[in-house]
Short mmCIF file of C-alpha atoms (C1' of nucleotides) in Angstrom, two decimals:
data_model
loop_
_atom_site.label_atom_id
_atom_site.label_comp_id
_atom_site.label_asym_id
_atom_site.label_seq_id
_atom_site.Cartn_x
_atom_site.Cartn_y
_atom_site.Cartn_z
CA MET A 1 68.90 69.86 204.04
CA ASP A 2 68.30 70.34 200.37
CA MET A 3 71.57 70.69 198.52
CA GLU A 4 69.91 70.42 195.11
CA LYS A 5 68.88 73.51 193.21
CA HIS A 6 65.16 73.16 192.70
CA THR A 7 63.99 74.80 189.50
CA THR A 8 60.33 75.33 188.70
CA ALA A 9 60.54 72.68 185.99
CA SER A 10 61.97 70.08 188.35
CA ILE A 11 59.39 70.90 191.02
CA PHE A 12 56.64 70.55 188.44
CA GLU A 13 57.89 67.12 187.44
CA THR A 14 58.25 66.08 191.05
CA LEU A 15 54.70 67.02 191.97
CA ARG A 16 53.32 65.61 188.72
CA ASP A 17 54.97 62.27 189.43
CA ARG A 18 53.76 62.25 193.01
CA ILE A 19 50.22 62.65 191.72
CA CYS A 20 50.63 60.06 188.96
CA LEU A 21 52.21 57.57 191.35
CA LEU A 22 49.35 58.10 193.81
CA ASP A 23 51.79 59.38 196.40
CA TYR A 24 49.20 62.15 196.54
CA PRO A 25 45.94 60.20 196.25
CA PRO A 26 42.87 61.87 194.70
CA GLY A 27 41.33 64.29 197.17
CA THR A 28 44.66 65.17 198.75
CA ILE A 29 44.84 68.84 199.67
CA LEU A 30 48.17 70.47 198.90
CA ARG A 31 49.09 73.63 200.79
CA GLU A 32 51.23 76.21 199.06
CA ALA A 33 52.99 77.16 202.29
CA ALA A 34 53.93 73.57 203.04
CA LEU A 35 55.28 72.96 199.54
CA ALA A 36 57.16 76.26 199.63
CA LYS A 37 58.80 75.23 202.88
CA GLU A 38 59.65 71.76 201.57
CA PHE A 39 61.41 73.06 198.46
CA GLY A 40 62.97 76.00 200.23
CA ILE A 41 61.40 78.70 198.09
CA SER A 42 58.53 81.13 198.43
CA ARG A 43 54.89 80.58 197.55
CA THR A 44 55.10 82.50 194.28
CA PRO A 45 56.91 79.92 192.13
CA ILE A 46 54.95 77.16 193.86
CA ARG A 47 51.75 78.83 192.72
CA ALA A 48 53.05 78.87 189.15
CA VAL A 49 53.70 75.14 189.33
CA LEU A 50 50.25 74.44 190.75
CA GLN A 51 48.70 76.46 187.94
CA ARG A 52 50.54 74.32 185.39
CA LEU A 53 49.25 71.20 187.09
CA GLU A 54 45.76 72.64 186.97
CA HIS A 55 46.12 73.19 183.22
CA GLY A 56 46.93 69.51 182.95
CA SER A 57 43.75 68.67 184.89
CA LEU A 58 45.68 66.97 187.67
CA VAL A 59 44.56 69.39 190.40
CA THR A 60 41.98 72.10 190.99
CA VAL A 61 42.81 75.21 193.00
CA ARG A 62 39.99 76.41 195.27
CA ASP A 63 40.16 79.78 196.93
CA GLY A 64 40.35 79.61 200.69
CA VAL A 65 40.63 75.81 200.68
CA GLY A 66 43.74 74.59 198.90
CA THR A 67 44.88 72.73 195.82
CA ILE A 68 42.99 69.48 195.55
CA VAL A 69 44.21 66.47 193.57
CA THR A 70 41.44 65.69 191.09
CA ASP A 71 39.27 62.66 191.48
CA LEU A 72 39.31 59.64 189.19
CA ASP A 73 35.72 59.22 188.10
CA ARG A 74 34.46 56.86 185.48
CA ALA A 75 33.30 59.52 183.02
CA GLU A 76 36.76 61.00 182.85
CA LEU A 77 38.31 57.56 182.43
CA ASN A 78 36.06 56.98 179.44
CA ASP A 79 36.73 60.37 177.86
CA ILE A 80 40.49 60.09 178.21
CA TYR A 81 40.74 56.58 176.89
CA GLU A 82 38.36 57.19 173.99
CA MET A 83 40.59 60.03 172.91
CA ARG A 84 43.83 58.13 173.41
CA LEU A 85 42.52 55.31 171.23
CA LYS A 86 41.86 57.71 168.38
CA ILE A 87 45.00 59.78 168.86
CA ALA A 88 47.24 56.72 168.84
CA GLU A 89 46.18 55.87 165.31
CA LEU A 90 47.52 59.23 164.16
CA ILE A 91 51.07 58.65 165.40
CA GLY A 92 52.26 56.93 162.26
CA VAL A 93 50.09 59.02 159.97
CA LEU A 94 50.95 62.65 160.72
CA SER A 95 54.47 62.93 159.26
CA PRO A 96 56.40 60.93 161.86
CA ARG A 97 60.15 60.95 162.22
CA LYS A 98 62.11 58.07 160.73
CA ILE A 99 63.00 55.23 163.09
CA THR A 100 66.76 54.90 163.61
CA PRO A 101 69.00 52.08 164.85
CA ALA A 102 69.40 54.03 168.09
CA ASP A 103 65.63 53.81 168.64
CA GLU A 104 65.78 50.07 168.06
CA THR A 105 68.54 49.69 170.62
CA LEU A 106 66.57 51.62 173.21
CA ALA A 107 63.47 49.52 172.59
CA ILE A 108 65.42 46.28 173.01
CA GLY A 109 66.86 47.57 176.26
CA LEU A 110 63.40 48.37 177.58
CA LEU A 111 62.14 44.97 176.56
CA LYS A 112 64.89 43.31 178.59
CA ARG A 113 64.09 45.42 181.62
CA ALA A 114 60.40 44.61 181.29
CA ARG A 115 61.13 40.87 181.15
CA GLN A 116 62.92 41.08 184.47
CA LEU A 117 59.75 42.57 185.96
CA VAL A 118 58.01 39.21 185.49
CA THR A 119 60.09 37.60 188.23
CA ASN A 120 61.09 40.68 190.23
CA TYR A 121 58.19 43.11 190.27
CA SER A 122 58.84 46.66 191.36
CA ALA A 123 56.25 49.39 191.05
CA SER A 124 58.91 52.04 190.61
CA GLU A 125 60.66 50.08 187.85
CA TYR A 126 57.32 49.48 186.13
CA TRP A 127 56.66 53.21 186.16
CA GLN A 128 60.11 54.05 184.83
CA ILE A 129 59.86 51.59 181.96
CA ASN A 130 56.47 52.95 180.98
CA HIS A 131 57.88 56.44 181.18
CA ALA A 132 60.84 55.59 178.94
CA GLN A 133 58.60 53.83 176.44
CA HIS A 134 56.32 56.84 176.29
CA ALA A 135 59.24 59.19 175.73
CA LEU A 136 60.63 56.94 173.02
CA ILE A 137 57.39 56.90 171.06
CA ALA A 138 56.51 60.54 171.67
CA ASP A 139 59.85 61.42 170.13
CA LEU A 140 58.78 59.75 166.89
CA ILE A 141 55.78 62.03 166.51
CA GLY A 142 56.50 64.68 163.91
CA ASN A 143 53.42 66.82 164.45
CA SER A 144 54.12 69.06 167.44
CA VAL A 145 50.45 69.51 168.31
CA LEU A 146 49.83 65.79 168.29
CA ARG A 147 52.86 65.29 170.51
CA GLU A 148 51.56 67.77 173.06
CA VAL A 149 48.13 66.17 173.22
CA TRP A 150 49.63 62.69 173.36
CA ASP A 151 51.88 63.74 176.20
CA GLN A 152 49.18 65.40 178.24
CA LEU A 153 46.77 62.49 177.92
CA TYR A 154 49.52 60.10 178.96
CA TYR A 155 50.00 61.84 182.27
CA ARG A 156 46.29 62.31 182.72
CA SER A 157 45.68 58.59 182.33
CA ALA A 158 48.73 57.47 184.29
CA ARG A 159 47.03 57.27 187.67
CA PHE A 160 44.36 54.92 186.40
CA TRP A 161 46.68 52.24 185.08
CA TYR A 162 49.28 52.73 187.80
CA ARG A 163 46.69 51.95 190.44
CA GLU A 164 45.64 48.88 188.47
CA ALA A 165 49.27 47.80 188.16
CA SER A 166 49.61 47.97 191.93
CA ASN A 167 46.46 45.90 192.44
CA THR A 168 47.11 43.13 189.95
CA PRO A 169 50.66 43.37 188.64
CA ASP A 170 50.75 40.01 186.85
CA GLY A 171 48.57 40.66 183.85
CA VAL A 172 49.76 44.24 183.55
CA VAL A 173 53.39 43.21 183.36
CA GLN A 174 52.60 40.55 180.77
CA ASP A 175 50.92 43.21 178.68
CA LEU A 176 53.93 45.49 179.00
CA VAL A 177 56.31 42.75 177.87
CA ALA A 178 54.09 41.91 174.93
CA GLU A 179 53.75 45.58 173.99
CA LEU A 180 57.49 46.19 174.05
CA GLY A 181 58.02 43.01 172.06
CA GLU A 182 55.71 44.22 169.33
CA ILE A 183 57.23 47.68 169.41
CA THR A 184 60.68 46.19 168.99
CA ARG A 185 59.43 44.23 166.00
CA ALA A 186 57.87 47.31 164.47
CA PHE A 187 61.04 49.29 165.07
CA ARG A 188 63.09 46.61 163.33
CA ALA A 189 60.79 46.93 160.33
CA ARG A 190 61.01 50.75 160.54
CA ASP A 191 57.19 50.77 160.49
CA THR A 192 55.86 53.83 162.32
CA VAL A 193 52.26 53.16 161.39
CA ALA A 194 52.54 49.80 163.11
CA VAL A 195 53.85 51.54 166.22
CA GLY A 196 50.73 53.69 166.34
CA TYR A 197 48.40 50.73 165.96
CA ILE A 198 50.30 48.76 168.61
CA GLN A 199 49.83 51.66 170.99
CA ARG A 200 46.14 51.81 170.12
CA ASN A 201 45.70 48.12 170.82
CA PHE A 202 47.42 48.08 174.18
CA ILE A 203 45.59 51.20 175.26
CA ALA A 204 42.42 49.30 174.40
CA PHE A 205 43.57 46.31 176.43
CA SER A 206 44.36 48.55 179.38
CA PHE A 207 40.99 50.25 179.00
CA ALA A 208 39.18 46.92 179.09
CA ARG A 209 41.14 45.89 182.15
CA LEU A 210 40.26 49.09 183.97
CA LYS A 211 36.59 48.86 183.07
CA SER A 212 36.31 45.29 184.31
CA ALA A 213 38.06 46.35 187.52
CA LEU A 214 35.42 49.02 188.04
CA ASN A 215 32.64 46.55 187.14
CA PRO A 216 33.76 43.44 189.00
CA ASP A 217 30.70 41.47 187.88
CA GLN A 218 28.03 41.80 185.30
CA PRO A 219 24.87 43.08 186.99
CA THR A 220 22.40 40.27 187.50
CA SER A 221 18.69 41.01 187.55
CA MET B 1 38.26 105.33 183.93
CA ASP B 2 37.50 101.66 184.16
CA MET B 3 34.15 101.14 185.80
CA GLU B 4 34.02 97.44 184.88
CA LYS B 5 35.20 94.82 187.29
CA HIS B 6 38.00 93.02 185.50
CA THR B 7 38.27 89.39 186.54
CA THR B 8 41.17 87.17 185.54
CA ALA B 9 38.88 85.22 183.22
CA SER B 10 37.71 88.37 181.42
CA ILE B 11 41.26 89.67 181.10
CA PHE B 12 42.34 86.34 179.66
CA GLU B 13 39.60 86.48 177.04
CA THR B 14 40.42 90.08 176.24
CA LEU B 15 44.10 89.40 175.63
CA ARG B 16 43.36 86.18 173.79
CA ASP B 17 41.03 87.99 171.42
CA ARG B 18 43.52 90.78 170.89
CA ILE B 19 46.06 88.20 169.81
CA CYS B 20 43.63 86.26 167.63
CA LEU B 21 42.36 89.45 165.98
CA LEU B 22 45.96 90.52 165.29
CA ASP B 23 45.49 93.58 167.44
CA TYR B 24 48.72 92.28 168.92
CA PRO B 25 50.59 91.10 165.79
CA PRO B 26 53.09 88.25 166.08
CA GLY B 27 56.29 89.51 167.65
CA THR B 28 54.53 92.06 169.81
CA ILE B 29 56.13 92.36 173.23
CA LEU B 30 53.65 92.65 176.08
CA ARG B 31 54.86 94.19 179.33
CA GLU B 32 53.34 93.01 182.56
CA ALA B 33 53.57 96.45 184.14
CA ALA B 34 51.75 98.09 181.24
CA LEU B 35 48.96 95.51 181.27
CA ALA B 36 48.67 95.77 185.03
CA LYS B 37 48.27 99.51 184.76
CA GLU B 38 45.72 99.21 181.95
CA PHE B 39 43.46 96.83 183.88
CA GLY B 40 44.00 98.57 187.19
CA ILE B 41 45.43 95.56 189.00
CA SER B 42 48.84 94.36 190.05
CA ARG B 43 51.30 92.28 188.07
CA THR B 44 50.48 89.08 189.96
CA PRO B 45 47.12 88.22 188.33
CA ILE B 46 48.45 89.49 184.99
CA ARG B 47 51.25 86.96 185.22
CA ALA B 48 48.69 84.20 185.80
CA VAL B 49 46.84 85.25 182.65
CA LEU B 50 50.04 85.33 180.62
CA GLN B 51 50.87 81.84 181.84
CA ARG B 52 47.51 80.60 180.61
CA LEU B 53 48.17 82.22 177.23
CA GLU B 54 51.58 80.57 177.12
CA HIS B 55 49.97 77.22 177.84
CA GLY B 56 47.76 77.83 174.79
CA SER B 57 50.88 78.53 172.71
CA LEU B 58 49.79 82.08 171.93
CA VAL B 59 52.75 83.74 173.67
CA THR B 60 56.15 82.85 175.09
CA VAL B 61 57.46 84.47 178.26
CA ARG B 62 61.18 85.28 178.20
CA ASP B 63 62.98 86.29 181.36
CA GLY B 64 64.31 89.81 181.23
CA VAL B 65 62.67 90.52 177.88
CA GLY B 66 58.90 90.28 178.04
CA THR B 67 55.98 88.23 176.84
CA ILE B 68 56.22 87.81 173.09
CA VAL B 69 53.26 86.98 170.86
CA THR B 70 54.22 83.79 169.00
CA ASP B 71 55.05 83.84 165.34
CA LEU B 72 52.95 82.26 162.62
CA ASP B 73 55.31 80.00 160.78
CA ARG B 74 54.42 77.49 158.13
CA ALA B 75 55.36 74.39 160.12
CA GLU B 76 52.95 75.32 162.88
CA LEU B 77 50.20 76.07 160.36
CA ASN B 78 50.64 72.56 158.95
CA ASP B 79 50.71 70.85 162.34
CA ILE B 80 47.64 72.65 163.63
CA TYR B 81 45.55 72.09 160.55
CA GLU B 82 46.58 68.45 160.16
CA MET B 83 45.35 67.86 163.68
CA ARG B 84 42.15 69.85 163.26
CA LEU B 85 41.28 67.79 160.19
CA LYS B 86 41.57 64.57 162.14
CA ILE B 87 39.95 65.88 165.31
CA ALA B 88 36.92 67.20 163.43
CA GLU B 89 36.05 63.70 162.27
CA LEU B 90 35.72 62.63 165.90
CA ILE B 91 33.06 65.20 166.82
CA GLY B 92 30.15 63.06 165.76
CA VAL B 93 31.80 59.81 166.81
CA LEU B 94 32.75 60.24 170.46
CA SER B 95 29.35 60.21 172.19
CA PRO B 96 28.04 63.62 171.10
CA ARG B 97 25.08 65.37 172.65
CA LYS B 98 21.77 65.20 170.81
CA ILE B 99 20.92 68.14 168.55
CA THR B 100 17.89 70.09 169.78
CA PRO B 101 15.46 72.51 168.11
CA ALA B 102 17.20 75.30 170.01
CA ASP B 103 20.47 74.42 168.27
CA GLU B 104 18.70 74.54 164.93
CA THR B 105 17.31 77.99 165.67
CA LEU B 106 20.74 79.30 166.58
CA ALA B 107 22.28 77.88 163.42
CA ILE B 108 19.61 79.50 161.26
CA GLY B 109 20.24 82.83 162.98
CA LEU B 110 23.95 82.60 162.31
CA LEU B 111 23.29 81.73 158.68
CA LYS B 112 21.22 84.89 158.27
CA ARG B 113 23.92 87.01 159.84
CA ALA B 114 26.55 85.45 157.59
CA ARG B 115 24.48 86.20 154.47
CA GLN B 116 24.43 89.85 155.38
CA LEU B 117 28.22 89.79 155.42
CA VAL B 118 28.21 89.22 151.67
CA THR B 119 27.01 92.74 150.99
CA ASN B 120 28.14 94.47 154.19
CA TYR B 121 31.49 93.02 155.23
CA SER B 122 32.74 93.68 158.73
CA ALA B 123 35.80 92.01 160.14
CA SER B 124 34.40 92.21 163.66
CA GLU B 125 31.09 90.64 162.63
CA TYR B 126 32.94 87.92 160.73
CA TRP B 127 34.90 87.11 163.87
CA GLN B 128 31.79 87.05 166.06
CA ILE B 129 29.89 84.74 163.74
CA ASN B 130 32.82 82.35 163.61
CA HIS B 131 33.05 82.51 167.37
CA ALA B 132 29.36 81.72 167.83
CA GLN B 133 29.52 78.88 165.34
CA HIS B 134 32.49 77.40 167.15
CA ALA B 135 30.73 77.61 170.50
CA LEU B 136 27.60 76.04 169.04
CA ILE B 137 29.48 73.02 167.72
CA ALA B 138 31.84 72.67 170.67
CA ASP B 139 28.75 72.40 172.85
CA LEU B 140 27.70 69.29 170.94
CA ILE B 141 30.88 67.46 171.81
CA GLY B 142 30.23 64.96 174.55
CA ASN B 143 33.81 63.94 175.25
CA SER B 144 35.29 66.58 177.53
CA VAL B 145 38.88 65.91 176.44
CA LEU B 146 37.97 66.23 172.78
CA ARG B 147 36.17 69.48 173.53
CA GLU B 148 39.24 70.94 175.24
CA VAL B 149 41.54 70.03 172.36
CA TRP B 150 39.03 71.27 169.80
CA ASP B 151 38.72 74.55 171.63
CA GLN B 152 42.43 75.11 172.02
CA LEU B 153 43.21 74.36 168.38
CA TYR B 154 40.44 76.74 167.30
CA TYR B 155 42.06 79.68 169.05
CA ARG B 156 45.50 78.58 167.96
CA SER B 157 44.44 78.59 164.33
CA ALA B 158 42.30 81.72 164.53
CA ARG B 159 45.03 84.19 163.64
CA PHE B 160 45.84 82.39 160.41
CA TRP B 161 42.36 82.50 158.92
CA TYR B 162 41.50 85.88 160.40
CA ARG B 163 44.45 87.44 158.59
CA GLU B 164 43.36 85.71 155.39
CA ALA B 165 39.81 86.99 155.88
CA SER B 166 41.13 90.53 156.13
CA ASN B 167 43.16 90.11 152.95
CA THR B 168 40.56 88.53 150.71
CA PRO B 169 37.16 88.65 152.41
CA ASP B 170 35.11 87.59 149.40
CA GLY B 171 35.94 83.91 149.12
CA VAL B 172 36.17 83.54 152.88
CA VAL B 173 32.69 84.90 153.44
CA GLN B 174 31.28 82.67 150.72
CA ASP B 175 32.82 79.69 152.48
CA LEU B 176 31.30 80.76 155.78
CA VAL B 177 27.84 81.07 154.27
CA ALA B 178 28.15 77.68 152.62
CA GLU B 179 29.43 76.12 155.84
CA LEU B 180 26.59 77.49 157.94
CA GLY B 181 24.13 76.37 155.26
CA GLU B 182 25.37 72.82 155.46
CA ILE B 183 25.46 72.91 159.24
CA THR B 184 21.86 74.07 159.30
CA ARG B 185 20.92 71.19 157.03
CA ALA B 186 22.76 68.71 159.22
CA PHE B 187 21.10 70.14 162.31
CA ARG B 188 17.69 69.76 160.72
CA ALA B 189 18.49 66.11 160.11
CA ARG B 190 19.85 65.80 163.70
CA ASP B 191 23.00 64.29 162.16
CA THR B 192 26.00 64.97 164.39
CA VAL B 193 28.36 62.86 162.31
CA ALA B 194 27.57 65.05 159.34
CA VAL B 195 28.42 68.12 161.42
CA GLY B 196 31.87 66.70 162.11
CA TYR B 197 32.52 65.95 158.46
CA ILE B 198 31.29 69.39 157.40
CA GLN B 199 33.75 70.91 159.84
CA ARG B 200 36.51 68.71 158.47
CA ASN B 201 35.78 69.76 154.91
CA PHE B 202 35.71 73.48 155.54
CA ILE B 203 38.85 73.29 157.63
CA ALA B 204 40.41 71.60 154.62
CA PHE B 205 39.17 74.37 152.33
CA SER B 206 40.56 77.01 154.65
CA PHE B 207 43.84 75.10 154.85
CA ALA B 208 44.13 75.02 151.07
CA ARG B 209 43.38 78.72 150.88
CA LEU B 210 46.06 79.53 153.44
CA LYS B 211 48.64 77.36 151.73
CA SER B 212 48.04 78.95 148.35
CA ALA B 213 48.32 82.37 150.00
CA LEU B 214 51.73 81.44 151.36
CA ASN B 215 52.73 79.95 147.99
CA PRO B 216 51.45 82.61 145.59
CA ASP B 217 52.86 80.78 142.57
CA GLN B 218 54.15 77.37 141.82
CA PRO B 219 57.95 77.53 141.79
CA THR B 220 59.30 77.56 138.22
CA SER B 221 62.70 76.06 137.52
"C1'" DA C 1 18.92 68.61 222.66
"C1'" DT C 2 18.90 71.44 218.55
"C1'" DT C 3 19.42 75.16 215.63
"C1'" DG C 4 21.18 79.45 214.35
"C1'" DA C 5 24.40 83.09 213.81
"C1'" DA C 6 28.71 85.13 215.09
"C1'" DC C 7 33.49 84.21 215.35
"C1'" DA C 8 38.09 82.14 215.06
"C1'" DT C 9 41.30 79.95 212.01
"C1'" DG C 10 43.87 78.91 208.18
"C1'" DG C 11 43.76 78.80 203.37
"C1'" DT C 12 44.34 81.21 198.55
"C1'" DG C 13 44.32 85.83 195.86
"C1'" DC C 14 46.56 90.19 195.48
"C1'" DA C 15 49.87 94.03 195.97
"C1'" DT C 16 54.44 95.56 196.34
"C1'" DA C 17 59.48 95.74 197.20
"C1'" DC C 18 63.56 93.56 195.90
"C1'" DA C 19 66.74 90.20 193.23
"C1'" DT C 20 68.18 88.67 188.93
"C1'" DC C 21 68.58 88.50 183.99
"C1'" DA C 22 68.99 90.25 179.07
"C1'" DA C 23 69.86 93.75 175.85
"C1'" DT C 24 71.95 98.00 174.73
"C1'" DA C 25 74.63 102.04 175.02
"C1'" DC C 26 78.93 103.78 176.26
"C1'" DC C 27 83.68 104.39 176.92
"C1'" DC C 28 88.34 103.30 176.70
"C1'" DA C 29 92.11 100.95 174.53
"C1'" DT C 30 93.96 99.84 170.21
"C1'" DA D 1 87.51 104.38 163.31
"C1'" DT D 2 86.80 100.13 165.64
"C1'" DG D 3 86.32 96.34 168.98
"C1'" DG D 4 85.43 94.65 173.41
"C1'" DG D 5 84.38 94.97 178.18
"C1'" DT D 6 81.52 97.42 181.41
"C1'" DA D 7 77.72 100.07 183.16
"C1'" DT D 8 72.99 101.17 182.69
"C1'" DT D 9 68.31 100.34 181.97
"C1'" DG D 10 64.17 97.98 182.12
"C1'" DA D 11 62.22 93.66 181.89
"C1'" DT D 12 60.72 89.16 184.37
"C1'" DG D 13 61.40 86.10 188.67
"C1'" DT D 14 60.95 85.93 193.67
"C1'" DA D 15 59.82 86.96 198.53
"C1'" DT D 16 56.63 88.70 201.75
"C1'" DG D 17 52.82 91.24 204.02
"C1'" DC D 18 48.02 91.98 203.76
"C1'" DA D 19 43.02 91.26 202.16
"C1'" DC D 20 39.51 88.20 201.33
"C1'" DC D 21 37.28 83.76 201.37
"C1'" DA D 22 35.78 79.18 203.11
"C1'" DT D 23 35.11 76.21 206.88
"C1'" DG D 24 34.61 74.49 211.40
"C1'" DT D 25 33.57 75.84 216.14
"C1'" DT D 26 31.37 77.97 219.83
"C1'" DC D 27 27.79 79.89 222.32
"C1'" DA D 28 23.33 81.49 223.05
"C1'" DA D 29 18.34 81.19 222.20
"C1'" DT D 30 14.59 78.13 221.67
#
DNA sequence: ATTGAACATGGTGCATACATCAATACCCAT
DNA sequence: ATGGGTATTGATGTATGCACCATGTTCAAT
């Protein structure tokens, strides 16, 4: 029984998170009828949601087949991360919002939560902290276009690093703690440019980690 | 009588161009039923097209009211152009495709067409040349994510400069000729980085022109 | 045994009727 | 004359039946 009132926005977020959290692994075929039945509505609004997901490059709809969760190939990984590296540097440049004490408080809270991950790891908690950190920084971006691109690339890259976090949580959690520590420091100094560069650096670290995971060893002749 | 076979992709391009060419001025209310009747199909595929346009920030769909062509306010102009300036610099940086003799030939052809605009101005021809130039350069971009963003921001900015071109065609056409001249030179040198910087510069020129058009005079105390 | 086409099945794409929402005009009370 | 609640109108949002497409299967011919 579903007592909740599912709106198209909430369904979109639900499906998006299922894809990002690899609950729907790449290649999964989603059926409109099944989703419609699950959420207790008709196929029409489901189709609208799937179209939005397709715009975000998370799925591709194929006539007569179904809606297929997109694959994670290496070329796309490179393209997304190359862009995120460059986009991050713009965060503090394109007329950002001023950092407030409330922001600082939120960052400190996230840092504390992240530190607890070191001893008690939980994939769901890791995801939620990342999510909150992303929202916190996206809210600083003054340029609306930059914020949209930043947001979309975040969700498009999420599956890559979430899978890596599940495989080898140790290093990933250490990075998250370090990142939030630096962000807290930058927030204390009210330095938005620093926030952008911190993001750039940790995206680069994550990128390196993912690449070495795909290339376990250097090829030997 | 419509003998052509309208596909959703062609309808999307048609409506997009109507918005960009100010055939549908900002504030215009589009009715799904009217569009469905015009293209000889039902409301369902029309709604899909309108959703795509909304994703591109060209319209907003309001329940019970209609689909409204978005307004051109100054804040959005600033955000879009700030981003385009930064994005343009990445064209030659993020693994671009090699420039070929065929590209050079196309650029020279566009330059010739642009020169004819100086004596015989035509708004439609101006639009088509800009369109072809955009496609030519977008095709050089190797990073798929960058290409998508570049493409979307082009169409999002189109209405601003198209309106300016209609108001004062002279300076705009001169800029176009100069831009295509420099692009041709960069193509001859097979220098993709130069292409990106040329784009950046002429976007900046256009930006300055638009800002001065919105601020006819400096405010006097 | 293998290959080929015809067919059965289950999916998305489309068309249409109905439900719901927003704006406006209207009418009655003041 | 005016103000506010109500009815009306026409829009988008939703549900559902049908058409078309893709895919796997089956059966016959070689």
